[in-house]
CSV table of C-alpha atoms and ligand atoms in Angstrom, one decimal:
chain,number,residue,atom,x,y,z
A,1,UNK,CA,-15.8,88.2,241.1
A,2,UNK,CA,-14.6,91.8,240.9
A,3,UNK,CA,-13.7,93.0,237.4
A,4,UNK,CA,-10.6,94.9,236.1
A,5,UNK,CA,-10.1,97.9,233.9
A,6,UNK,CA,-9.7,95.9,230.7
A,7,UNK,CA,-7.9,98.8,229.0
A,8,UNK,CA,-4.8,97.7,230.9
A,9,UNK,CA,-4.8,94.5,228.9
A,10,UNK,CA,-4.3,96.5,225.7
A,11,UNK,CA,-1.0,97.8,226.9
A,12,UNK,CA,1.9,96.2,225.0
A,13,UNK,CA,4.0,93.9,227.1
A,14,UNK,CA,7.8,94.3,227.0
A,15,UNK,CA,7.9,98.0,227.6
A,16,UNK,CA,11.1,99.7,226.4
A,17,UNK,CA,13.2,100.0,229.5
A,18,UNK,CA,12.5,96.6,230.9
A,19,UNK,CA,13.5,95.1,227.6
A,20,UNK,CA,16.7,97.1,227.6
A,21,UNK,CA,17.4,95.9,231.2
A,22,UNK,CA,16.7,92.3,230.1
A,23,UNK,CA,19.3,92.5,227.3
A,24,UNK,CA,21.9,94.3,229.4
A,25,UNK,CA,21.5,91.8,232.3
A,26,UNK,CA,21.9,88.9,229.9
A,27,UNK,CA,25.0,90.4,228.4
A,28,UNK,CA,26.5,91.2,231.9
A,29,UNK,CA,25.8,87.7,233.1
A,30,UNK,CA,27.8,86.3,230.1
A,31,UNK,CA,30.5,89.0,230.3
A,32,UNK,CA,30.8,89.9,234.0
A,33,UNK,CA,34.0,91.8,233.5
A,34,UNK,CA,32.8,94.0,230.6
A,35,UNK,CA,32.8,97.7,231.7
A,36,UNK,CA,29.3,98.6,230.6
A,37,UNK,CA,28.5,102.3,230.4
A,38,UNK,CA,24.8,103.3,230.4
A,39,UNK,CA,23.8,106.2,228.2
A,40,UNK,CA,20.3,105.0,228.0
A,41,UNK,CA,17.6,106.0,230.6
A,42,UNK,CA,16.9,109.7,230.9
A,43,UNK,CA,17.8,110.2,234.5
A,44,UNK,CA,20.2,112.8,235.8
A,45,UNK,CA,23.5,111.8,237.5
A,46,UNK,CA,24.9,115.0,239.2
A,47,UNK,CA,24.1,115.9,242.8
A,48,UNK,CA,21.4,118.3,243.9
A,49,UNK,CA,22.4,122.0,243.9
A,50,UNK,CA,23.7,123.1,247.3
A,51,UNK,CA,21.2,126.0,247.4
A,52,UNK,CA,18.4,123.4,247.2
A,53,UNK,CA,19.9,121.2,249.9
A,54,UNK,CA,20.5,124.1,252.2
A,55,UNK,CA,16.9,125.2,251.9
A,56,UNK,CA,15.6,121.7,252.5
A,57,UNK,CA,17.8,121.2,255.6
A,58,UNK,CA,16.5,124.5,256.9
A,59,UNK,CA,12.9,123.3,256.2
A,60,UNK,CA,13.6,120.0,258.0
A,61,UNK,CA,14.7,122.0,261.1
A,62,UNK,CA,11.5,124.1,260.9
A,63,UNK,CA,9.6,120.8,260.9
A,64,UNK,CA,11.3,119.9,264.2
A,65,UNK,CA,10.0,122.9,266.1
A,66,UNK,CA,6.3,123.1,267.1
A,67,UNK,CA,6.2,126.9,266.4
A,68,UNK,CA,7.4,126.4,262.8
A,69,UNK,CA,6.1,122.9,262.1
A,70,UNK,CA,4.0,122.6,258.9
A,71,UNK,CA,1.2,120.2,258.4
A,72,UNK,CA,-1.0,119.9,255.3
A,73,UNK,CA,-0.2,122.7,252.8
A,74,UNK,CA,-2.4,124.1,250.0
A,75,UNK,CA,-3.1,121.3,247.5
A,76,UNK,CA,-2.1,123.7,244.7
A,77,UNK,CA,1.3,124.4,246.3
A,78,UNK,CA,2.5,127.2,248.6
A,79,UNK,CA,1.9,130.7,247.4
A,80,UNK,CA,5.6,131.7,247.7
A,81,UNK,CA,6.7,128.9,245.3
A,82,UNK,CA,3.9,129.7,242.8
A,83,UNK,CA,4.8,133.4,242.9
A,84,UNK,CA,8.5,132.6,242.4
A,85,UNK,CA,7.6,130.4,239.4
A,86,UNK,CA,5.3,133.0,237.9
A,87,UNK,CA,7.9,135.7,238.2
A,88,UNK,CA,11.0,133.8,237.0
A,89,UNK,CA,9.7,131.3,234.5
A,90,UNK,CA,6.9,133.4,232.9
A,91,UNK,CA,6.8,137.1,233.6
A,92,UNK,CA,10.5,137.4,233.0
A,93,UNK,CA,9.9,136.1,229.5
A,94,UNK,CA,6.9,138.3,228.9
A,95,UNK,CA,4.3,135.6,229.5
A,96,UNK,CA,1.0,136.4,231.2
A,97,UNK,CA,0.8,133.6,233.8
A,98,UNK,CA,-0.7,134.3,237.2
A,99,UNK,CA,0.5,132.4,240.3
A,100,UNK,CA,-3.0,131.1,240.8
A,101,UNK,CA,-2.8,129.3,237.4
A,102,UNK,CA,0.2,127.3,238.6
A,103,UNK,CA,-0.4,123.9,240.2
A,104,UNK,CA,2.6,122.5,242.0
A,105,UNK,CA,2.9,118.7,241.9
A,106,UNK,CA,5.2,115.8,242.5
A,107,UNK,CA,5.9,115.2,238.9
A,108,UNK,CA,5.1,115.9,235.3
A,109,UNK,CA,4.8,112.3,234.5
A,110,UNK,CA,1.8,112.0,236.8
A,111,UNK,CA,0.4,115.4,235.7
A,112,UNK,CA,0.5,114.5,231.9
A,113,UNK,CA,-1.4,111.3,232.8
A,114,UNK,CA,-3.8,112.7,235.3
A,115,UNK,CA,-4.9,115.6,233.1
A,116,UNK,CA,-6.9,113.2,231.0
A,117,UNK,CA,-9.4,112.9,233.9
A,118,UNK,CA,-10.9,116.3,233.2
A,119,UNK,CA,-11.4,115.5,229.5
A,120,UNK,CA,-14.2,113.5,227.9
A,121,UNK,CA,-13.7,110.1,226.3
A,122,UNK,CA,-14.8,111.2,222.8
A,123,UNK,CA,-11.8,113.4,222.1
A,124,UNK,CA,-9.5,112.7,219.1
A,125,UNK,CA,-6.0,112.6,220.5
A,126,UNK,CA,-2.8,113.2,218.6
A,127,UNK,CA,0.7,112.3,219.6
A,128,UNK,CA,4.0,112.6,217.8
A,129,UNK,CA,5.8,109.4,216.6
A,130,UNK,CA,8.4,108.9,218.2
A,131,UNK,CA,6.8,109.9,221.5
A,132,UNK,CA,7.4,110.0,225.3
A,133,UNK,CA,5.6,106.7,226.0
A,134,UNK,CA,3.7,108.1,229.0
A,135,UNK,CA,1.4,110.1,226.8
A,136,UNK,CA,0.3,107.0,224.9
A,137,UNK,CA,0.0,104.5,227.7
A,138,UNK,CA,-2.0,106.8,229.9
A,139,UNK,CA,-4.5,107.2,227.1
A,140,UNK,CA,-4.7,103.4,226.7
A,141,UNK,CA,-5.4,103.1,230.4
A,142,UNK,CA,-8.0,105.8,230.3
A,143,UNK,CA,-9.9,103.9,227.5
A,144,UNK,CA,-9.2,106.5,224.9
A,145,UNK,CA,-7.8,104.0,222.3
A,146,UNK,CA,-8.5,100.7,220.6
A,147,UNK,CA,-6.1,97.8,220.5
A,148,UNK,CA,-2.5,98.0,219.3
A,149,UNK,CA,-1.5,96.8,215.8
A,150,UNK,CA,1.7,94.9,214.8
A,151,UNK,CA,3.7,98.2,214.7
A,152,UNK,CA,2.5,99.0,218.3
A,153,UNK,CA,0.2,101.8,217.1
A,154,UNK,CA,-3.1,102.0,219.0
A,155,UNK,CA,-6.4,102.4,217.2
A,156,UNK,CA,-8.0,105.7,217.7
A,157,UNK,CA,-4.8,107.7,218.2
A,158,UNK,CA,-3.5,110.1,215.5
A,159,UNK,CA,0.2,109.6,215.1
A,160,UNK,CA,2.2,112.6,213.7
A,161,UNK,CA,5.6,111.4,212.5
A,162,UNK,CA,8.7,113.5,213.4
A,163,UNK,CA,11.7,112.5,211.4
A,164,UNK,CA,14.7,114.0,209.7
A,165,UNK,CA,12.5,114.6,206.6
A,166,UNK,CA,10.4,117.2,208.5
A,167,UNK,CA,13.1,118.5,210.8
A,168,UNK,CA,11.6,116.6,213.7
A,169,UNK,CA,8.7,119.0,214.0
A,170,UNK,CA,5.3,117.4,213.4
A,171,UNK,CA,3.2,118.7,210.5
A,172,UNK,CA,0.0,120.3,211.4
A,173,UNK,CA,-2.7,117.7,210.7
A,174,UNK,CA,-5.3,118.2,208.0
A,175,UNK,CA,-8.0,116.7,210.1
A,176,UNK,CA,-9.4,118.0,213.4
A,177,UNK,CA,-7.9,116.6,216.6
A,178,UNK,CA,-9.0,117.7,220.0
A,179,UNK,CA,-6.0,117.0,222.3
A,180,UNK,CA,-2.4,117.3,221.0
A,181,UNK,CA,0.7,116.4,223.0
A,182,UNK,CA,3.8,118.5,222.1
A,183,UNK,CA,7.1,118.1,223.8
A,184,UNK,CA,9.8,120.7,223.1
A,185,UNK,CA,12.7,120.5,223.5
A,186,UNK,CA,11.8,116.9,222.5
A,187,UNK,CA,12.4,113.7,224.3
A,188,UNK,CA,13.6,111.5,222.5
A,189,UNK,CA,14.8,113.4,219.4
A,190,UNK,CA,16.3,116.5,221.1
A,191,UNK,CA,14.6,118.7,218.5
A,192,UNK,CA,13.2,122.2,219.3
A,193,UNK,CA,10.2,124.1,217.9
A,194,UNK,CA,10.6,127.6,216.5
A,195,UNK,CA,8.3,130.4,217.4
A,196,UNK,CA,6.7,130.1,213.9
A,197,UNK,CA,6.0,126.4,214.3
A,198,UNK,CA,4.4,126.9,217.7
A,199,UNK,CA,2.4,129.9,216.4
A,200,UNK,CA,1.0,127.6,213.7
A,201,UNK,CA,0.0,125.0,216.4
A,202,UNK,CA,-1.7,127.7,218.5
A,203,UNK,CA,-3.6,129.0,215.5
A,204,UNK,CA,-4.7,125.5,214.6
A,205,UNK,CA,-5.8,124.8,218.2
A,206,UNK,CA,-7.7,128.1,218.5
A,207,UNK,CA,-9.4,127.6,215.1
A,208,UNK,CA,-10.6,124.0,216.1
A,209,UNK,CA,-11.2,124.4,219.8
A,210,UNK,CA,-8.4,122.0,220.5
A,211,UNK,CA,-6.2,121.9,223.6
A,212,UNK,CA,-2.3,121.6,223.3
A,213,UNK,CA,-0.6,119.7,226.1
A,214,UNK,CA,2.8,121.4,226.0
A,215,UNK,CA,5.6,119.5,227.9
A,216,UNK,CA,8.5,121.8,228.5
A,217,UNK,CA,10.4,119.6,230.9
A,218,UNK,CA,13.6,120.4,229.0
A,219,UNK,CA,13.2,124.1,228.5
A,220,UNK,CA,16.2,124.8,230.8
A,221,UNK,CA,18.5,123.2,228.1
A,222,UNK,CA,17.6,125.7,225.4
A,223,UNK,CA,20.7,127.5,224.2
A,224,UNK,CA,19.4,129.2,221.1
A,225,UNK,CA,17.9,132.6,222.2
A,226,UNK,CA,15.3,132.5,219.4
A,227,UNK,CA,13.6,129.3,220.7
A,228,UNK,CA,10.6,129.9,223.0
A,229,UNK,CA,10.8,128.3,226.5
A,230,UNK,CA,7.1,128.4,227.1
A,231,UNK,CA,4.1,128.0,224.9
A,232,UNK,CA,2.7,131.2,226.5
A,233,UNK,CA,5.4,133.2,224.6
A,234,UNK,CA,3.1,132.5,221.7
A,235,UNK,CA,0.2,134.9,221.2
A,236,UNK,CA,-3.1,133.2,221.7
A,237,UNK,CA,-1.8,130.3,223.8
A,238,UNK,CA,-3.8,131.2,226.9
A,239,UNK,CA,-6.9,130.0,225.2
A,240,UNK,CA,-5.6,126.7,223.9
A,241,UNK,CA,-2.6,125.4,225.9
A,242,UNK,CA,-1.8,123.6,229.2
A,243,UNK,CA,2.0,123.6,230.0
A,244,UNK,CA,3.8,121.0,232.0
A,245,UNK,CA,7.1,121.8,233.7
A,246,UNK,CA,9.4,119.9,236.0
A,247,UNK,CA,12.4,120.5,238.3
A,248,UNK,CA,13.6,117.0,237.5
A,249,UNK,CA,16.0,117.6,234.6
A,250,UNK,CA,17.2,121.2,235.2
A,251,UNK,CA,17.7,121.0,239.0
A,252,UNK,CA,18.2,117.3,239.3
A,253,UNK,CA,14.9,116.7,241.2
A,254,UNK,CA,14.2,113.2,239.6
A,255,UNK,CA,14.5,111.6,243.0
A,256,UNK,CA,13.3,114.6,245.1
A,257,UNK,CA,10.1,115.1,243.1
A,258,UNK,CA,8.7,118.5,242.2
A,259,UNK,CA,7.0,119.8,239.1
A,260,UNK,CA,4.1,122.1,238.1
A,261,UNK,CA,1.3,122.4,235.6
A,262,UNK,CA,0.0,125.7,234.2
A,263,UNK,CA,-3.7,125.9,233.5
A,264,UNK,CA,-4.7,129.4,232.3
A,265,UNK,CA,-8.1,130.6,233.5
A,266,UNK,CA,-9.0,131.5,229.9
A,267,UNK,CA,-9.1,127.9,228.9
A,268,UNK,CA,-12.5,126.3,228.3
A,269,UNK,CA,-13.9,123.0,226.8
A,270,UNK,CA,-17.4,121.8,226.1
A,271,UNK,CA,-19.7,119.9,228.5
A,272,UNK,CA,-22.1,117.2,227.2
A,273,UNK,CA,-24.9,119.8,227.1
A,274,UNK,CA,-22.8,122.1,225.0
A,275,UNK,CA,-21.9,124.7,227.7
A,276,UNK,CA,-18.3,125.9,228.0
A,277,UNK,CA,-16.6,125.0,231.2
A,278,UNK,CA,-13.4,126.5,232.6
A,279,UNK,CA,-10.6,123.8,232.7
A,280,UNK,CA,-8.9,125.6,235.6
A,281,UNK,CA,-11.9,125.0,237.8
A,282,UNK,CA,-11.9,121.3,236.9
A,283,UNK,CA,-8.2,120.8,237.5
A,284,UNK,CA,-8.4,122.7,240.7
A,285,UNK,CA,-11.2,120.5,241.9
A,286,UNK,CA,-9.3,117.3,240.7
A,287,UNK,CA,-6.1,118.3,242.6
A,288,UNK,CA,-7.9,119.4,245.7
A,289,UNK,CA,-9.8,116.1,245.9
A,290,UNK,CA,-7.1,113.6,244.9
A,291,UNK,CA,-3.8,115.3,245.8
A,292,UNK,CA,-2.6,116.7,249.1
A,293,UNK,CA,0.3,118.7,247.9
A,294,UNK,CA,4.1,118.3,247.7
A,295,UNK,CA,6.1,118.1,250.9
A,296,UNK,CA,6.9,121.5,252.5
A,297,UNK,CA,10.6,120.5,252.5
A,298,UNK,CA,10.7,119.8,248.8
A,299,UNK,CA,8.8,122.9,247.9
A,300,UNK,CA,11.4,125.0,249.9
A,301,UNK,CA,14.1,123.1,247.9
A,302,UNK,CA,12.3,124.0,244.6
A,303,UNK,CA,11.9,127.7,245.7
A,304,UNK,CA,15.7,127.8,246.1
A,305,UNK,CA,16.1,127.0,242.4
A,306,UNK,CA,15.1,130.7,241.8
A,307,UNK,CA,17.5,132.2,244.3
A,308,UNK,CA,20.6,133.9,243.0
A,309,UNK,CA,22.8,130.9,244.1
A,310,UNK,CA,20.2,128.4,242.9
A,311,UNK,CA,20.1,129.9,239.4
A,312,UNK,CA,23.9,130.0,239.1
A,313,UNK,CA,24.1,126.3,240.3
A,314,UNK,CA,21.3,125.1,238.0
A,315,UNK,CA,23.0,126.9,235.0
A,316,UNK,CA,26.2,125.1,236.0
A,317,UNK,CA,24.5,121.7,236.0
A,318,UNK,CA,22.9,122.3,232.6
A,319,UNK,CA,26.2,123.6,231.1
A,320,UNK,CA,27.8,120.4,232.4
A,321,UNK,CA,25.3,118.2,230.6
A,322,UNK,CA,25.4,120.3,227.5
A,323,UNK,CA,29.2,120.0,227.4
A,324,UNK,CA,28.6,116.2,227.5
A,325,UNK,CA,26.1,116.6,224.6
A,326,UNK,CA,28.7,118.6,222.6
A,327,UNK,CA,31.3,115.9,223.1
A,328,UNK,CA,28.9,113.2,222.1
A,329,UNK,CA,27.8,115.1,219.0
A,330,UNK,CA,31.4,115.7,217.9
A,331,UNK,CA,32.6,112.2,218.4
A,332,UNK,CA,29.6,110.6,216.7
A,333,UNK,CA,29.8,113.0,213.8
A,334,UNK,CA,33.5,112.2,213.5
A,335,UNK,CA,32.6,108.5,213.4
A,336,UNK,CA,30.5,109.3,210.4
A,337,UNK,CA,27.0,109.0,211.9
A,338,UNK,CA,24.0,111.2,211.2
A,339,UNK,CA,23.5,113.2,214.4
A,340,UNK,CA,20.5,115.3,215.5
A,341,UNK,CA,19.6,117.1,218.7
A,342,UNK,CA,22.0,117.7,221.6
A,343,UNK,CA,22.2,121.4,221.0
A,344,UNK,CA,19.1,122.6,222.9
A,345,UNK,CA,18.4,119.3,224.7
A,346,UNK,CA,20.3,116.7,226.6
A,347,UNK,CA,19.5,114.0,224.0
A,348,UNK,CA,21.4,113.1,220.9
A,349,UNK,CA,19.3,111.3,218.3
A,350,UNK,CA,21.4,109.5,215.7
A,351,UNK,CA,20.6,107.7,212.5
A,352,UNK,CA,21.8,104.1,212.9
A,353,UNK,CA,24.7,103.4,210.6
A,354,UNK,CA,24.4,101.0,207.6
A,355,UNK,CA,20.6,100.9,207.8
A,356,UNK,CA,20.7,98.8,210.9
A,357,UNK,CA,17.4,98.4,212.8
A,358,UNK,CA,17.5,100.3,216.1
A,359,UNK,CA,17.5,97.1,218.2
A,360,UNK,CA,20.3,95.6,216.1
A,361,UNK,CA,22.3,98.7,216.6
A,362,UNK,CA,21.5,98.5,220.3
A,363,UNK,CA,22.9,94.9,220.4
A,364,UNK,CA,25.9,95.8,218.4
A,365,UNK,CA,26.8,98.8,220.6
A,366,UNK,CA,26.4,96.7,223.7
A,367,UNK,CA,28.4,93.8,222.5
A,368,UNK,CA,31.2,95.6,220.7
A,369,UNK,CA,31.5,98.9,222.8
A,370,UNK,CA,29.8,97.9,226.0
A,371,UNK,CA,27.7,101.1,225.7
A,372,UNK,CA,23.9,101.1,226.3
A,373,UNK,CA,21.6,103.5,224.5
A,374,UNK,CA,17.9,103.5,223.7
A,375,UNK,CA,16.6,102.1,220.4
A,376,UNK,CA,14.4,104.6,218.6
A,377,UNK,CA,11.8,102.0,217.8
A,378,UNK,CA,11.0,101.9,221.5
A,379,UNK,CA,9.5,105.4,221.2
A,380,UNK,CA,7.3,104.6,218.2
A,381,UNK,CA,7.3,103.1,214.7
A,382,UNK,CA,8.8,106.3,213.1
A,383,UNK,CA,11.7,106.0,215.6
A,384,UNK,CA,12.9,102.9,213.7
A,385,UNK,CA,16.4,103.5,212.3
A,386,UNK,CA,17.2,106.0,215.0
A,387,UNK,CA,18.9,105.7,218.4
A,388,UNK,CA,18.9,107.9,221.5
A,389,UNK,CA,22.1,108.7,223.5
A,390,UNK,CA,21.7,110.6,226.7
A,391,UNK,CA,24.1,113.3,227.9
A,392,UNK,CA,23.1,112.6,231.6
A,393,UNK,CA,26.3,111.0,232.8
A,394,UNK,CA,29.7,111.7,234.2
A,395,UNK,CA,32.3,113.3,231.9
A,396,UNK,CA,34.5,110.3,232.4
A,397,UNK,CA,31.8,107.9,231.3
A,398,UNK,CA,30.9,110.0,228.3
A,399,UNK,CA,34.5,110.3,227.2
A,400,UNK,CA,35.2,106.6,227.6
A,401,UNK,CA,32.0,105.6,225.8
A,402,UNK,CA,32.8,108.0,222.9
A,403,UNK,CA,36.4,106.7,222.7
A,404,UNK,CA,35.1,103.2,222.3
A,405,UNK,CA,32.5,104.2,219.6
A,406,UNK,CA,35.1,106.2,217.7
A,407,UNK,CA,37.5,103.3,217.8
A,408,UNK,CA,34.9,100.8,216.6
A,409,UNK,CA,33.1,102.8,214.0
A,410,UNK,CA,35.6,105.3,212.4
A,411,UNK,CA,36.8,104.0,209.1
B,501,PLP,C1,11.7,113.5,232.4
B,501,PLP,C2,10.5,114.0,231.7
B,501,PLP,C3,9.5,114.6,232.4
B,501,PLP,C4,9.6,114.9,233.9
B,501,PLP,O1,8.9,113.9,234.7
B,501,PLP,P1,8.9,114.1,236.2
B,501,PLP,O2,7.7,113.2,236.6
B,501,PLP,O3,8.6,115.5,236.6
B,501,PLP,O4,10.2,113.6,236.8
B,501,PLP,C5,8.4,115.0,231.7
B,501,PLP,N1,8.3,114.9,230.4
B,501,PLP,C6,9.3,114.3,229.7
B,501,PLP,C7,9.1,114.2,228.2
B,501,PLP,C8,10.4,113.8,230.3
B,501,PLP,O5,11.4,113.2,229.6
């Protein structure tokens, strides 16, 4: 009989969002008339910018004419999109990133998982706690961990707690770790990293020959001008960091699918025989072999994000969500809760009142306010006692949800 990848059996059952869905469905079944508002899953709600739609419609028309029809494109993405990204996301901020170092893909989720393929199995891997669960589960699948303990922590991974006590920025580890996942602005805590904090990580990584996986999916939500948008704003990052970016959250591409990964040509890691190998070359080989590029139509839509109209519309979308975040912060603060995030990120991370566990608070909010959020414990052991509220929703839903919470929790 064929055998399986046994690493999959180490994955914890009852993954966060299915468990939330189970509890919400059970509640709705018993209370069919309760007007439930979902401020849980991190998906956008507002429609695609018209600049992107117009560009995609035009691209569909091109596909209908044999003279402008497009077949397979470059696996790394079309040059015009990679050039637009290099100019607008990097050169405009003083970062040295060449278009050839940008790999367009159909999502950051897959890229953050796939990147492990070009690394060895003996690396020590660090993640923050709480963490975007994809980083952990893809390492489990790849065989980079042992089994999970009672708290859901996997053997072999180094967990770096991010809590109110350290301003939600992980302390630089004392020991040597080889691969480090950093997500700023952070999902789920909504925290950001200062230039000094990122500089310390870059210095650590360059000193130890470590690689930083920098997930900047939420950079578009940064409002504080002092906060870096890219790891390449930090001197020395080209020799120690891979950056993941996505059009999902800023331009509403969660259902359209387009993202990109930056692998600087200066990055190297060690082969078994001790020689240094360029990571760009390996990732280019991996993508060319296993990926056939993002749809021409979608890449034209992504290119339009950088047009004058596209930039204005994306700014409008982000401002809309950040106004939601401001409302949420105000109302929860007024209700006496400890509130973090929501200033440079679309997530508000709150301390559960009265020391409730994060799942108990989830149940209480669902049953008394009919509002769904995400229990912090679902993102890791150090997320216990915290709760994530997402600003991705209509104004009406946010206002109504906050009205109910204020009514229920204000003394
Ligand atoms: C939403 C999100 C992404 C983007 O994923 P896509 O696959 O590009 O939609 C990446 N990282 C984090 C932490 C996210 O929350």
